[in-house]
């Protein structure tokens, strides 16, 4: 049982930053009531944050494609239907369980900083200007999505890219419904993107008001772009006319991304990271993801006999909050491993996890760490009839990325530069420990919270889970995994159970509004500062048993679970 945490006062210099962070957490949770939806299928399944995109993947599975083929089709379709969250102008992580080898593979197609990027590129008059990293041409990192899909397909796919692109092209040309989540996002960003001709043509009425949920949208230019990639998406996107157009567009708006940056982009195959948890082997994405924090959280709660406490009990939630705090303290050590030595072996060692658990149960004060502050993103999973499983999280970072669209290609450009610590050299509040590892450098990948997870039982996939929502991905994926394994909840219950989020700094526990009042009161009585929000990210999952796939998702992001 944890001791009651003290109420750490917020230093004056941190107040603005804490305010912005709270705004981001609230903004990304503007969704209303939450009801998880589930589906069961015997052989194959796709769960995505868009039903048309999930159906695109299923269409490919029905044509005989495998999970990787379906993942490419789903990614492309998601980039059409959920363009505010992901697309060809962004990047992502793909975790694959390949049945033939019974091994896991991790594909990193995260965006990278352009060659001209510098640690002080967002400093103006001696002060950091984070807006420059979030909106406009300087925010754009080199997209990784086309190269990532190409690499996955070349290694594990069975179908041609042009076949897999067909459903996305059809959606973009024939039309797709604007989902309620994106309609709400449009209201938020309308003042920034409403005047842009590209965005206006797709997402706004002639009178300039954002289109409403259910409106049928078309993006013929994006259809043409996807079609033009033929069967060589990496070659055609990163070289020649498309790359020149992107570079020219960014340059005209004062950005630094060049055609050479695009030509040099490479996705990377990495070794997944792993930790045993309550009889399961849990795998996830290595750095530059900070998904190791999910493993640390699970590790601290492993073999804790939580079932006796109850998945929504204050006693369990207090323990969870404390291990989250310890996990997020370590997040500062994660960064692009090509630039920073991430001490993964130490962070995931039984000794370190035991010490962190000990600190969690006695609530040692947190050292200063940077607040995680990214959000946006989209997640999906595919399980095929051959036993392969793919879990993908993909992003343009914040809503509609840099708020820039290359109109002639219907292409939204990411603002992934904002996932770096954007303020080096600034004392105290703006120069916190984590941001040193994650400062901007040419060719570097920004730290990510995206945490695609596949858990095995006796060597076979048992759960695929992932989510969107910046740092709440980490806490959400951990909670759904714990709810599934320690509390034996059905996926739809695990996905729906009200969640909490504590990331060390600020010292606030974010709590979903559906957490019962008496539970909130008990947590408050323990000394926690609660901030009630409608929702903390969106998590989806597929539970995998022989002959039974059960997928669950949060429908308010326009999701779908479909299978055969
Ligand atoms: N841009 C969100 C993330 O990578 O965590």
Coordinates of C-alpha atoms and ligand atoms in Angstrom, one line a residue:
X1 CA 0.0 0.0 0.0
X2 CA 1.6 3.3 -1.0
X3 CA 2.0 6.1 1.5
X4 CA 0.1 9.3 0.9
X5 CA 2.0 11.5 -1.6
X6 CA 2.9 15.0 -0.5
X7 CA 1.4 17.9 -2.4
X8 CA 4.5 19.2 -4.3
X9 CA 4.1 23.0 -4.9
X10 CA 4.6 24.1 -8.5
X11 CA 7.5 26.4 -9.0
X12 CA 6.5 29.8 -10.5
X13 CA 8.7 29.1 -13.6
X14 CA 6.8 26.0 -14.3
X15 CA 3.3 27.4 -14.1
X16 CA 3.0 28.3 -17.8
X17 CA 4.3 25.0 -18.9
X18 CA 2.0 23.1 -16.6
X19 CA -0.9 25.2 -17.9
X20 CA -0.1 24.3 -21.5
X21 CA 0.3 20.6 -20.6
X22 CA -3.1 20.6 -18.8
X23 CA -4.6 22.3 -21.9
X24 CA -3.2 19.6 -24.2
X25 CA -4.4 16.7 -22.0
X26 CA -7.9 18.3 -21.9
X27 CA -7.9 19.2 -25.6
X28 CA -7.0 15.7 -26.6
X29 CA -9.8 14.2 -24.5
X30 CA -12.7 16.3 -25.8
X31 CA -14.8 13.4 -26.8
X32 CA -17.8 12.9 -24.6
X33 CA -19.2 9.7 -23.2
X34 CA -17.2 6.5 -23.8
X35 CA -18.5 3.2 -24.8
X36 CA -16.2 0.5 -26.0
X37 CA -17.3 -1.7 -28.8
X38 CA -16.2 -5.3 -29.4
X39 CA -16.4 -7.9 -32.1
X40 CA -15.4 -11.6 -32.3
X41 CA -14.1 -13.5 -35.3
X42 CA -12.6 -17.0 -35.6
X43 CA -9.9 -16.4 -38.1
X44 CA -8.9 -12.8 -38.9
X45 CA -9.5 -9.4 -37.6
X46 CA -8.7 -5.7 -38.0
X47 CA -9.3 -3.1 -35.3
X48 CA -8.6 0.5 -36.2
X49 CA -9.6 4.1 -35.3
X50 CA -11.7 4.2 -38.4
X51 CA -14.2 1.6 -39.6
X52 CA -13.6 2.3 -43.3
X53 CA -9.9 1.8 -42.7
X54 CA -10.5 -1.4 -40.7
X55 CA -12.6 -2.6 -43.7
X56 CA -9.8 -1.7 -46.1
X57 CA -7.6 -4.1 -44.2
X58 CA -10.2 -6.8 -44.0
X59 CA -10.8 -6.5 -47.8
X60 CA -7.1 -7.4 -48.3
X61 CA -7.3 -10.3 -45.8
X62 CA -10.2 -11.6 -47.8
X63 CA -8.2 -11.4 -51.0
X64 CA -5.7 -13.8 -49.3
X65 CA -3.3 -11.1 -48.1
X66 CA -1.5 -11.6 -44.8
X67 CA -1.5 -9.2 -41.7
X68 CA 1.3 -7.1 -43.1
X69 CA -0.5 -6.6 -46.4
X70 CA -3.6 -5.7 -44.5
X71 CA -1.6 -3.3 -42.3
X72 CA -0.3 -1.4 -45.3
X73 CA -3.8 -1.1 -46.7
X74 CA -5.2 0.0 -43.3
X75 CA -2.4 2.6 -42.9
X76 CA -3.1 4.1 -46.3
X77 CA -6.8 4.2 -45.6
X78 CA -6.4 5.7 -42.2
X79 CA -4.3 8.4 -43.7
X80 CA -7.3 9.3 -45.8
X81 CA -10.1 9.0 -43.2
X82 CA -8.1 10.2 -40.2
X83 CA -5.7 12.7 -41.9
X84 CA -5.7 14.9 -38.8
X85 CA -3.8 12.0 -37.0
X86 CA -1.7 10.2 -39.5
X87 CA -0.8 9.7 -43.1
X88 CA 2.0 9.6 -45.7
X89 CA 3.4 12.9 -44.4
X90 CA 4.0 11.4 -40.9
X91 CA 5.6 8.3 -39.5
X92 CA 5.1 5.4 -37.1
X93 CA 6.1 2.1 -35.5
X94 CA 5.1 -1.4 -36.5
X95 CA 5.4 -4.4 -34.3
X96 CA 5.1 -7.7 -36.1
X97 CA 4.6 -11.3 -34.8
X98 CA 5.7 -13.5 -37.7
X99 CA 4.2 -16.9 -37.2
X100 CA 6.7 -18.8 -39.4
X101 CA 9.6 -17.9 -37.2
X102 CA 7.6 -17.3 -34.0
X103 CA 9.6 -14.1 -33.6
X104 CA 8.8 -10.5 -33.2
X105 CA 10.1 -7.7 -35.4
X106 CA 10.0 -3.9 -34.8
X107 CA 10.0 -1.5 -37.7
X108 CA 10.9 2.2 -36.9
X109 CA 9.7 4.6 -39.6
X110 CA 9.7 7.5 -37.3
X111 CA 10.3 10.9 -38.9
X112 CA 13.9 12.4 -38.6
X113 CA 15.1 16.0 -38.2
X114 CA 16.3 17.5 -41.4
X115 CA 20.1 17.9 -42.0
X116 CA 19.9 21.7 -41.3
X117 CA 18.1 21.2 -37.9
X118 CA 20.0 22.7 -34.9
X119 CA 19.4 22.4 -31.2
X120 CA 18.7 26.1 -31.0
X121 CA 16.4 26.4 -34.1
X122 CA 13.4 27.3 -32.0
X123 CA 15.0 30.0 -29.9
X124 CA 13.9 33.5 -30.6
X125 CA 15.4 36.4 -28.7
X126 CA 16.9 34.0 -26.2
X127 CA 13.6 32.3 -25.5
X128 CA 12.1 29.0 -26.8
X129 CA 9.2 29.4 -29.2
X130 CA 7.5 26.0 -29.1
X131 CA 4.8 27.2 -31.6
X132 CA 7.5 27.1 -34.3
X133 CA 8.0 23.4 -33.6
X134 CA 4.3 22.8 -33.7
X135 CA 2.8 24.9 -36.5
X136 CA 4.4 25.9 -39.8
X137 CA 7.3 24.8 -42.0
X138 CA 10.0 24.6 -39.3
X139 CA 7.9 22.0 -37.5
X140 CA 8.2 19.5 -40.4
X141 CA 10.4 16.5 -39.9
X142 CA 11.3 14.1 -42.8
X143 CA 8.2 11.8 -43.2
X144 CA 8.8 8.1 -42.7
X145 CA 5.4 6.5 -43.5
X146 CA 5.9 5.7 -47.2
X147 CA 9.4 4.2 -46.6
X148 CA 8.1 2.2 -43.6
X149 CA 5.1 0.7 -45.5
X150 CA 7.5 -0.1 -48.3
X151 CA 10.0 -1.8 -46.0
X152 CA 7.3 -3.9 -44.2
X153 CA 5.8 -5.0 -47.5
X154 CA 9.2 -6.0 -49.0
X155 CA 10.2 -8.1 -46.0
X156 CA 6.9 -9.7 -45.0
X157 CA 4.2 -8.8 -47.6
X158 CA 2.7 -10.9 -50.4
X159 CA 0.8 -8.4 -52.4
X160 CA 1.8 -5.4 -54.6
X161 CA 1.6 -1.9 -53.1
X162 CA -0.8 -0.8 -55.8
X163 CA -3.3 -3.6 -54.8
X164 CA -3.1 -2.5 -51.2
X165 CA -3.5 1.1 -52.1
X166 CA -6.8 0.5 -54.0
X167 CA -9.2 0.8 -50.9
X168 CA -7.5 4.0 -49.8
X169 CA -7.7 5.5 -53.3
X170 CA -11.4 4.5 -53.5
X171 CA -12.1 6.2 -50.2
X172 CA -10.3 9.4 -51.1
X173 CA -12.1 9.6 -54.5
X174 CA -15.5 8.2 -53.8
X175 CA -15.8 9.8 -50.4
X176 CA -15.6 8.9 -46.7
X177 CA -17.7 10.2 -43.7
X178 CA -16.1 12.8 -41.4
X179 CA -16.0 11.0 -38.1
X180 CA -17.2 12.9 -35.0
X181 CA -13.8 13.0 -33.4
X182 CA -12.2 14.6 -36.4
X183 CA -15.2 17.0 -36.6
X184 CA -14.4 18.2 -33.1
X185 CA -10.7 18.5 -33.9
X186 CA -11.6 20.6 -37.0
X187 CA -13.5 23.0 -34.7
X188 CA -10.3 23.4 -32.6
X189 CA -8.0 24.1 -35.5
X190 CA -10.4 25.9 -37.9
X191 CA -8.9 29.3 -37.0
X192 CA -5.5 28.1 -38.1
X193 CA -6.3 26.0 -41.2
X194 CA -9.6 27.4 -42.4
X195 CA -8.0 29.9 -44.8
X196 CA -5.7 27.4 -46.4
X197 CA -7.0 26.5 -49.9
X198 CA -6.1 22.8 -49.5
X199 CA -7.8 22.2 -46.2
X200 CA -10.7 24.4 -47.2
X201 CA -11.5 22.4 -50.2
X202 CA -11.8 19.2 -48.2
X203 CA -12.9 20.1 -44.6
X204 CA -14.8 23.4 -44.9
X205 CA -18.2 24.5 -46.2
X206 CA -18.2 27.3 -48.9
X207 CA -19.1 29.8 -46.1
X208 CA -15.9 28.9 -44.3
X209 CA -17.5 26.9 -41.4
X210 CA -16.0 23.4 -40.7
X211 CA -17.9 20.5 -42.0
X212 CA -20.0 18.5 -39.6
X213 CA -19.7 14.9 -38.5
X214 CA -21.2 12.6 -41.1
X215 CA -20.4 14.9 -44.1
X216 CA -18.9 13.0 -47.0
X217 CA -15.4 14.2 -47.7
X218 CA -13.3 13.8 -50.8
X219 CA -9.5 14.1 -51.2
X220 CA -8.9 13.4 -54.9
X221 CA -5.4 14.9 -54.8
X222 CA -4.4 12.4 -52.1
X223 CA -5.9 9.6 -54.2
X224 CA -3.8 10.7 -57.1
X225 CA -0.7 10.9 -54.9
X226 CA -1.2 7.3 -53.6
X227 CA -1.9 6.1 -57.1
X228 CA 1.2 7.7 -58.4
X229 CA 3.3 5.7 -55.9
X230 CA 2.6 2.6 -58.1
X231 CA 4.5 -0.4 -56.7
X232 CA 7.5 1.6 -55.6
X233 CA 6.3 3.9 -52.9
X234 CA 9.7 4.7 -51.3
X235 CA 11.4 5.3 -54.6
X236 CA 8.6 7.5 -55.9
X237 CA 7.9 9.5 -52.8
X238 CA 11.5 10.3 -51.7
X239 CA 12.9 11.0 -55.1
X240 CA 11.9 12.9 -58.2
X241 CA 8.9 15.1 -58.7
X242 CA 7.1 14.3 -55.4
X243 CA 10.1 15.0 -53.2
X244 CA 10.9 18.2 -55.2
X245 CA 7.3 19.4 -54.7
X246 CA 7.4 18.8 -50.9
X247 CA 10.8 20.4 -50.5
X248 CA 9.8 23.4 -52.6
X249 CA 6.6 23.8 -50.6
X250 CA 8.4 23.7 -47.3
X251 CA 11.2 26.1 -48.5
X252 CA 8.7 28.7 -49.7
X253 CA 7.3 28.7 -46.2
X254 CA 10.6 29.2 -44.5
X255 CA 11.3 25.5 -43.6
X256 CA 14.5 23.6 -43.8
X257 CA 13.4 20.2 -45.2
X258 CA 15.2 19.5 -48.5
X259 CA 14.9 17.0 -51.3
X260 CA 18.2 15.6 -50.1
X261 CA 16.7 15.0 -46.6
X262 CA 13.9 13.1 -48.3
X263 CA 16.3 11.1 -50.4
X264 CA 18.3 10.1 -47.4
X265 CA 15.4 8.8 -45.3
X266 CA 15.7 5.2 -44.2
X267 CA 13.4 3.1 -42.0
X268 CA 15.1 0.9 -39.4
X269 CA 14.4 -2.7 -38.3
X270 CA 15.1 -2.8 -34.6
X271 CA 15.0 -5.5 -31.9
X272 CA 11.8 -5.4 -29.9
X273 CA 12.2 -5.0 -26.2
X274 CA 10.6 -7.5 -23.8
X275 CA 9.7 -8.2 -20.2
X276 CA 7.9 -11.1 -18.6
X277 CA 4.7 -10.1 -16.9
X278 CA 2.4 -12.5 -14.9
X279 CA 3.2 -15.5 -17.1
X280 CA 3.1 -13.5 -20.4
X281 CA 6.0 -12.3 -22.5
X282 CA 5.3 -8.7 -23.3
X283 CA 7.0 -7.2 -26.4
X284 CA 7.0 -3.6 -27.5
X285 CA 8.9 -0.9 -29.4
X286 CA 12.5 0.0 -28.4
X287 CA 13.8 3.6 -28.5
X288 CA 13.2 6.1 -30.0
X289 CA 9.9 4.9 -28.5
X290 CA 9.6 5.3 -24.8
X291 CA 7.4 2.2 -24.6
X292 CA 10.0 0.7 -22.3
X293 CA 8.1 2.7 -19.7
X294 CA 5.1 0.5 -20.3
X295 CA 7.3 -2.5 -19.5
X296 CA 8.7 -0.9 -16.4
X297 CA 5.1 -0.2 -15.2
X298 CA 4.1 -3.8 -15.8
X299 CA 7.3 -5.1 -14.2
X300 CA 6.7 -3.1 -11.0
X301 CA 3.2 -4.7 -10.8
X302 CA 4.2 -8.2 -11.9
X303 CA 3.3 -11.0 -9.5
X304 CA 1.5 -8.5 -7.2
X305 CA -1.7 -10.5 -6.9
X306 CA -3.7 -7.5 -7.9
X307 CA -6.9 -9.4 -8.6
X308 CA -7.7 -9.3 -4.9
X309 CA -7.7 -5.5 -5.0
X310 CA -10.1 -4.9 -7.8
X311 CA -9.4 -3.2 -11.1
X312 CA -11.2 0.0 -10.1
X313 CA -10.3 0.0 -6.4
X314 CA -8.6 3.0 -4.9
X315 CA -5.9 0.8 -3.4
X316 CA -4.9 -0.6 -6.8
X317 CA -5.2 2.8 -8.5
X318 CA -2.9 4.4 -5.9
X319 CA -0.3 1.7 -6.5
X320 CA -0.7 2.1 -10.2
X321 CA -0.3 5.9 -10.0
X322 CA 2.9 5.4 -8.0
X323 CA 4.5 3.0 -10.4
X324 CA 3.5 5.2 -13.3
X325 CA 5.3 8.1 -11.6
X326 CA 8.4 6.0 -11.3
X327 CA 8.2 4.8 -14.9
X328 CA 7.7 8.3 -16.3
X329 CA 10.7 9.5 -14.3
X330 CA 12.8 7.0 -16.4
X331 CA 11.2 8.3 -19.6
X332 CA 13.8 11.1 -19.5
X333 CA 16.5 8.5 -20.3
X334 CA 14.8 7.4 -23.5
X335 CA 15.8 9.0 -26.9
X336 CA 17.0 8.1 -30.3
X337 CA 19.6 5.3 -29.7
X338 CA 21.6 6.5 -32.6
X339 CA 22.5 9.6 -30.6
X340 CA 22.1 8.7 -27.0
X341 CA 23.0 5.6 -25.1
X342 CA 19.7 4.5 -23.6
X343 CA 20.5 2.2 -20.6
X344 CA 17.8 -0.3 -21.6
X345 CA 19.5 -3.3 -20.0
X346 CA 19.6 -1.4 -16.7
X347 CA 16.1 0.1 -17.0
X348 CA 14.5 -3.2 -17.7
X349 CA 16.7 -5.2 -15.2
X350 CA 15.0 -7.0 -12.3
X351 CA 17.2 -5.0 -9.9
X352 CA 16.2 -1.6 -11.3
X353 CA 12.5 -2.5 -11.4
X354 CA 12.6 -3.8 -7.9
X355 CA 14.2 -0.5 -6.7
X356 CA 11.6 1.5 -8.7
X357 CA 8.8 -0.6 -7.2
X358 CA 10.3 0.1 -3.7
X359 CA 10.4 3.9 -4.4
X360 CA 6.8 3.7 -5.8
X361 CA 5.5 2.0 -2.6
X362 CA 7.2 4.6 -0.4
X363 CA 6.6 7.5 -2.8
X364 CA 10.1 8.9 -3.1
X365 CA 10.0 12.5 -4.4
X366 CA 10.4 12.8 -8.1
X367 CA 13.5 14.4 -9.5
X368 CA 12.9 17.1 -12.1
X369 CA 12.0 15.6 -15.5
X370 CA 10.4 17.1 -18.6
X371 CA 6.7 16.8 -18.9
X372 CA 5.8 14.6 -21.8
X373 CA 3.7 16.9 -24.1
X374 CA 2.8 15.2 -27.4
X375 CA -0.6 14.1 -28.6
X376 CA -2.6 13.1 -31.6
X377 CA -1.8 9.9 -33.5
X378 CA -3.8 6.8 -34.6
X379 CA -3.5 3.1 -33.8
X380 CA -4.6 -0.2 -35.3
X381 CA -4.0 -4.0 -35.1
X382 CA -4.4 -6.9 -37.5
X383 CA -4.5 -10.6 -36.8
X384 CA -4.6 -12.9 -39.8
X385 CA -5.5 -16.6 -40.4
X386 CA -1.9 -17.6 -40.7
X387 CA -1.2 -16.6 -37.1
X388 CA 0.6 -13.3 -37.9
X389 CA -0.2 -10.3 -35.8
X390 CA 0.7 -6.7 -36.5
X391 CA 0.3 -3.7 -34.1
X392 CA 0.8 -0.3 -35.6
X393 CA 0.9 3.2 -34.1
X394 CA 1.2 6.0 -36.7
X395 CA 1.2 9.8 -36.4
X396 CA 1.5 13.3 -37.8
X397 CA 1.8 14.4 -34.2
X398 CA -0.7 17.1 -33.2
X399 CA -4.0 17.7 -35.0
X400 CA -3.2 18.0 -38.8
X401 CA 0.5 18.0 -37.9
X402 CA 2.2 21.3 -38.9
X403 CA -1.2 22.5 -40.1
X404 CA 0.3 22.5 -43.6
X405 CA -1.1 20.7 -46.6
X406 CA 0.7 20.4 -49.9
X407 CA -2.5 21.1 -51.8
X408 CA -1.6 19.5 -55.1
X409 CA -1.1 16.2 -53.3
X410 CA -3.7 16.5 -50.5
X411 CA -0.7 15.7 -48.2
X412 CA -0.7 16.8 -44.6
X413 CA 2.8 17.4 -43.2
X414 CA 3.8 16.3 -39.7
X415 CA 4.9 18.5 -36.9
X416 CA 7.0 15.8 -35.3
X417 CA 9.8 18.3 -34.5
X418 CA 7.6 19.2 -31.5
X419 CA 8.4 15.7 -30.0
X420 CA 12.0 16.9 -29.5
X421 CA 12.8 19.0 -26.4
X422 CA 12.7 22.3 -28.2
X423 CA 14.5 24.5 -25.7
X424 CA 18.2 23.8 -25.2
X425 CA 20.4 26.1 -23.3
X426 CA 17.6 27.7 -21.4
X427 CA 18.1 27.5 -17.6
X428 CA 16.0 25.7 -15.1
X429 CA 12.4 25.3 -16.1
X430 CA 13.1 25.1 -19.8
X431 CA 16.2 22.9 -19.5
X432 CA 14.9 19.8 -17.8
X433 CA 16.8 16.5 -17.6
X434 CA 14.9 14.6 -20.2
X435 CA 15.2 17.3 -22.8
X436 CA 19.0 17.0 -23.0
X437 CA 18.7 13.5 -24.4
X438 CA 16.0 14.5 -26.7
X439 CA 17.3 17.8 -28.0
X440 CA 17.2 18.5 -31.8
X441 CA 20.0 17.2 -33.9
X442 CA 20.3 16.6 -37.7
X443 CA 19.1 13.2 -38.7
X444 CA 17.8 12.4 -35.2
X445 CA 14.5 10.8 -34.4
X446 CA 12.4 12.6 -31.7
X447 CA 11.4 10.6 -28.7
X448 CA 7.9 9.0 -29.0
X449 CA 5.3 7.7 -26.6
X450 CA 3.8 5.3 -29.2
X451 CA 3.8 1.9 -27.7
X452 CA 2.5 -0.9 -29.9
X453 CA 2.5 -4.0 -27.8
X454 CA 2.1 -7.8 -28.4
X455 CA 2.0 -10.2 -25.5
X456 CA 2.7 -13.9 -25.9
X457 CA 1.5 -16.8 -23.8
X458 CA 3.6 -19.9 -24.1
X459 CA 5.2 -18.4 -27.3
X460 CA 1.8 -17.6 -29.0
X461 CA 0.2 -14.2 -29.4
X462 CA -2.4 -13.6 -26.6
X463 CA -2.9 -9.8 -26.9
X464 CA -2.2 -7.0 -29.3
X465 CA -2.8 -3.5 -27.9
X466 CA -1.9 0.1 -28.6
X467 CA -3.3 3.5 -28.6
X468 CA -3.2 7.2 -29.4
X469 CA -3.0 10.2 -27.1
X470 CA 0.6 11.2 -26.5
X471 CA 2.0 10.2 -23.1
X472 CA -1.4 8.7 -22.2
X473 CA -0.6 6.0 -24.7
X474 CA 2.0 4.7 -22.2
X475 CA -0.4 4.7 -19.2
X476 CA -3.3 3.5 -21.3
X477 CA -1.5 0.5 -22.9
X478 CA -0.1 -0.5 -19.5
X479 CA -3.6 -0.3 -17.9
X480 CA -5.3 -2.3 -20.6
X481 CA -2.6 -5.0 -20.4
X482 CA -2.9 -5.2 -16.6
X483 CA -6.7 -5.2 -16.8
X484 CA -6.5 -8.1 -19.4
X485 CA -4.0 -10.2 -17.6
X486 CA -4.1 -9.4 -13.9
X487 CA -7.8 -8.8 -13.7
X488 CA -8.9 -11.1 -16.5
X489 CA -11.2 -8.6 -18.0
X490 CA -12.8 -8.9 -21.5
X491 CA -11.1 -6.6 -24.0
X492 CA -14.1 -4.3 -24.2
X493 CA -14.1 -3.9 -20.4
X494 CA -10.4 -3.4 -20.3
X495 CA -10.6 -0.7 -22.9
X496 CA -13.6 1.0 -21.3
X497 CA -12.6 0.9 -17.6
X498 CA -11.9 4.5 -16.5
X499 CA -8.2 5.2 -16.6
X500 CA -5.8 7.4 -14.6
X501 CA -2.6 9.0 -15.8
X502 CA 0.4 10.3 -13.8
X503 CA 3.6 11.2 -15.5
X504 CA 5.8 12.5 -12.7
X505 CA 5.6 16.1 -13.8
X506 CA 3.3 17.9 -13.4
X507 CA 2.4 16.2 -10.1
X508 CA -1.2 15.8 -11.1
X509 CA -3.2 12.6 -11.5
X510 CA -5.4 12.9 -14.6
X511 CA -8.6 10.9 -14.1
X512 CA -11.3 10.0 -16.5
X513 CA -14.6 11.5 -15.6
X514 CA -16.3 8.1 -15.5
X515 CA -14.2 7.1 -12.5
X516 CA -16.8 6.9 -9.7
X517 CA -17.0 9.8 -7.3
X518 CA -16.3 7.7 -4.2
X519 CA -13.1 6.4 -5.8
X520 CA -12.0 10.0 -6.7
X521 CA -12.8 11.0 -3.1
X522 CA -10.6 8.2 -1.7
X523 CA -7.7 9.1 -4.0
X524 CA -8.1 12.8 -3.0
X525 CA -8.1 11.8 0.6
X526 CA -4.8 10.0 0.0
X527 CA -3.3 13.3 -1.0
X528 CA -3.5 13.1 -4.8
X529 CA -4.3 16.2 -6.9
X530 CA -6.8 15.0 -9.4
X531 CA -7.7 16.6 -12.7
X532 CA -10.9 15.2 -14.1
X533 CA -10.9 14.9 -17.9
X534 CA -13.5 13.4 -20.3
X535 CA -11.0 10.8 -21.6
X536 CA -7.4 9.8 -21.6
X537 CA -6.3 8.7 -25.0
X538 CA -7.9 5.9 -27.1
X539 CA -6.7 2.3 -26.6
X540 CA -7.7 -0.6 -28.7
X541 CA -6.9 -4.3 -28.3
X542 CA -7.3 -7.7 -29.8
X543 CA -7.4 -10.7 -27.4
X544 CA -6.1 -13.8 -29.3
X545 CA -7.2 -17.3 -28.3
X546 CA -7.1 -20.4 -30.5
X547 CA -10.1 -20.0 -32.8
X548 CA -11.3 -16.7 -31.2
X549 CA -10.2 -13.2 -31.9
X550 CA -11.9 -10.6 -29.8
X551 CA -11.2 -7.0 -30.7
X552 CA -12.3 -3.9 -28.8
X553 CA -12.0 -0.2 -29.6
X554 CA -13.3 3.2 -28.5
X555 CA -15.9 4.1 -31.2
X556 CA -15.8 7.8 -30.5
X557 CA -12.7 8.2 -32.6
X558 CA -14.6 6.6 -35.5
X559 CA -13.2 3.2 -34.9
X560 CA -14.1 -0.3 -36.1
X561 CA -13.4 -4.0 -35.4
X562 CA -14.1 -6.2 -38.3
X563 CA -13.3 -9.8 -39.0
X564 CA -14.1 -13.2 -40.4
Ligands
LIG1 N1 3.8 12.2 -31.8 C1 3.3 11.4 -30.8 C2 4.4 10.4 -30.3 O1 5.2 10.0 -31.1 O2 4.4 10.1 -29.2

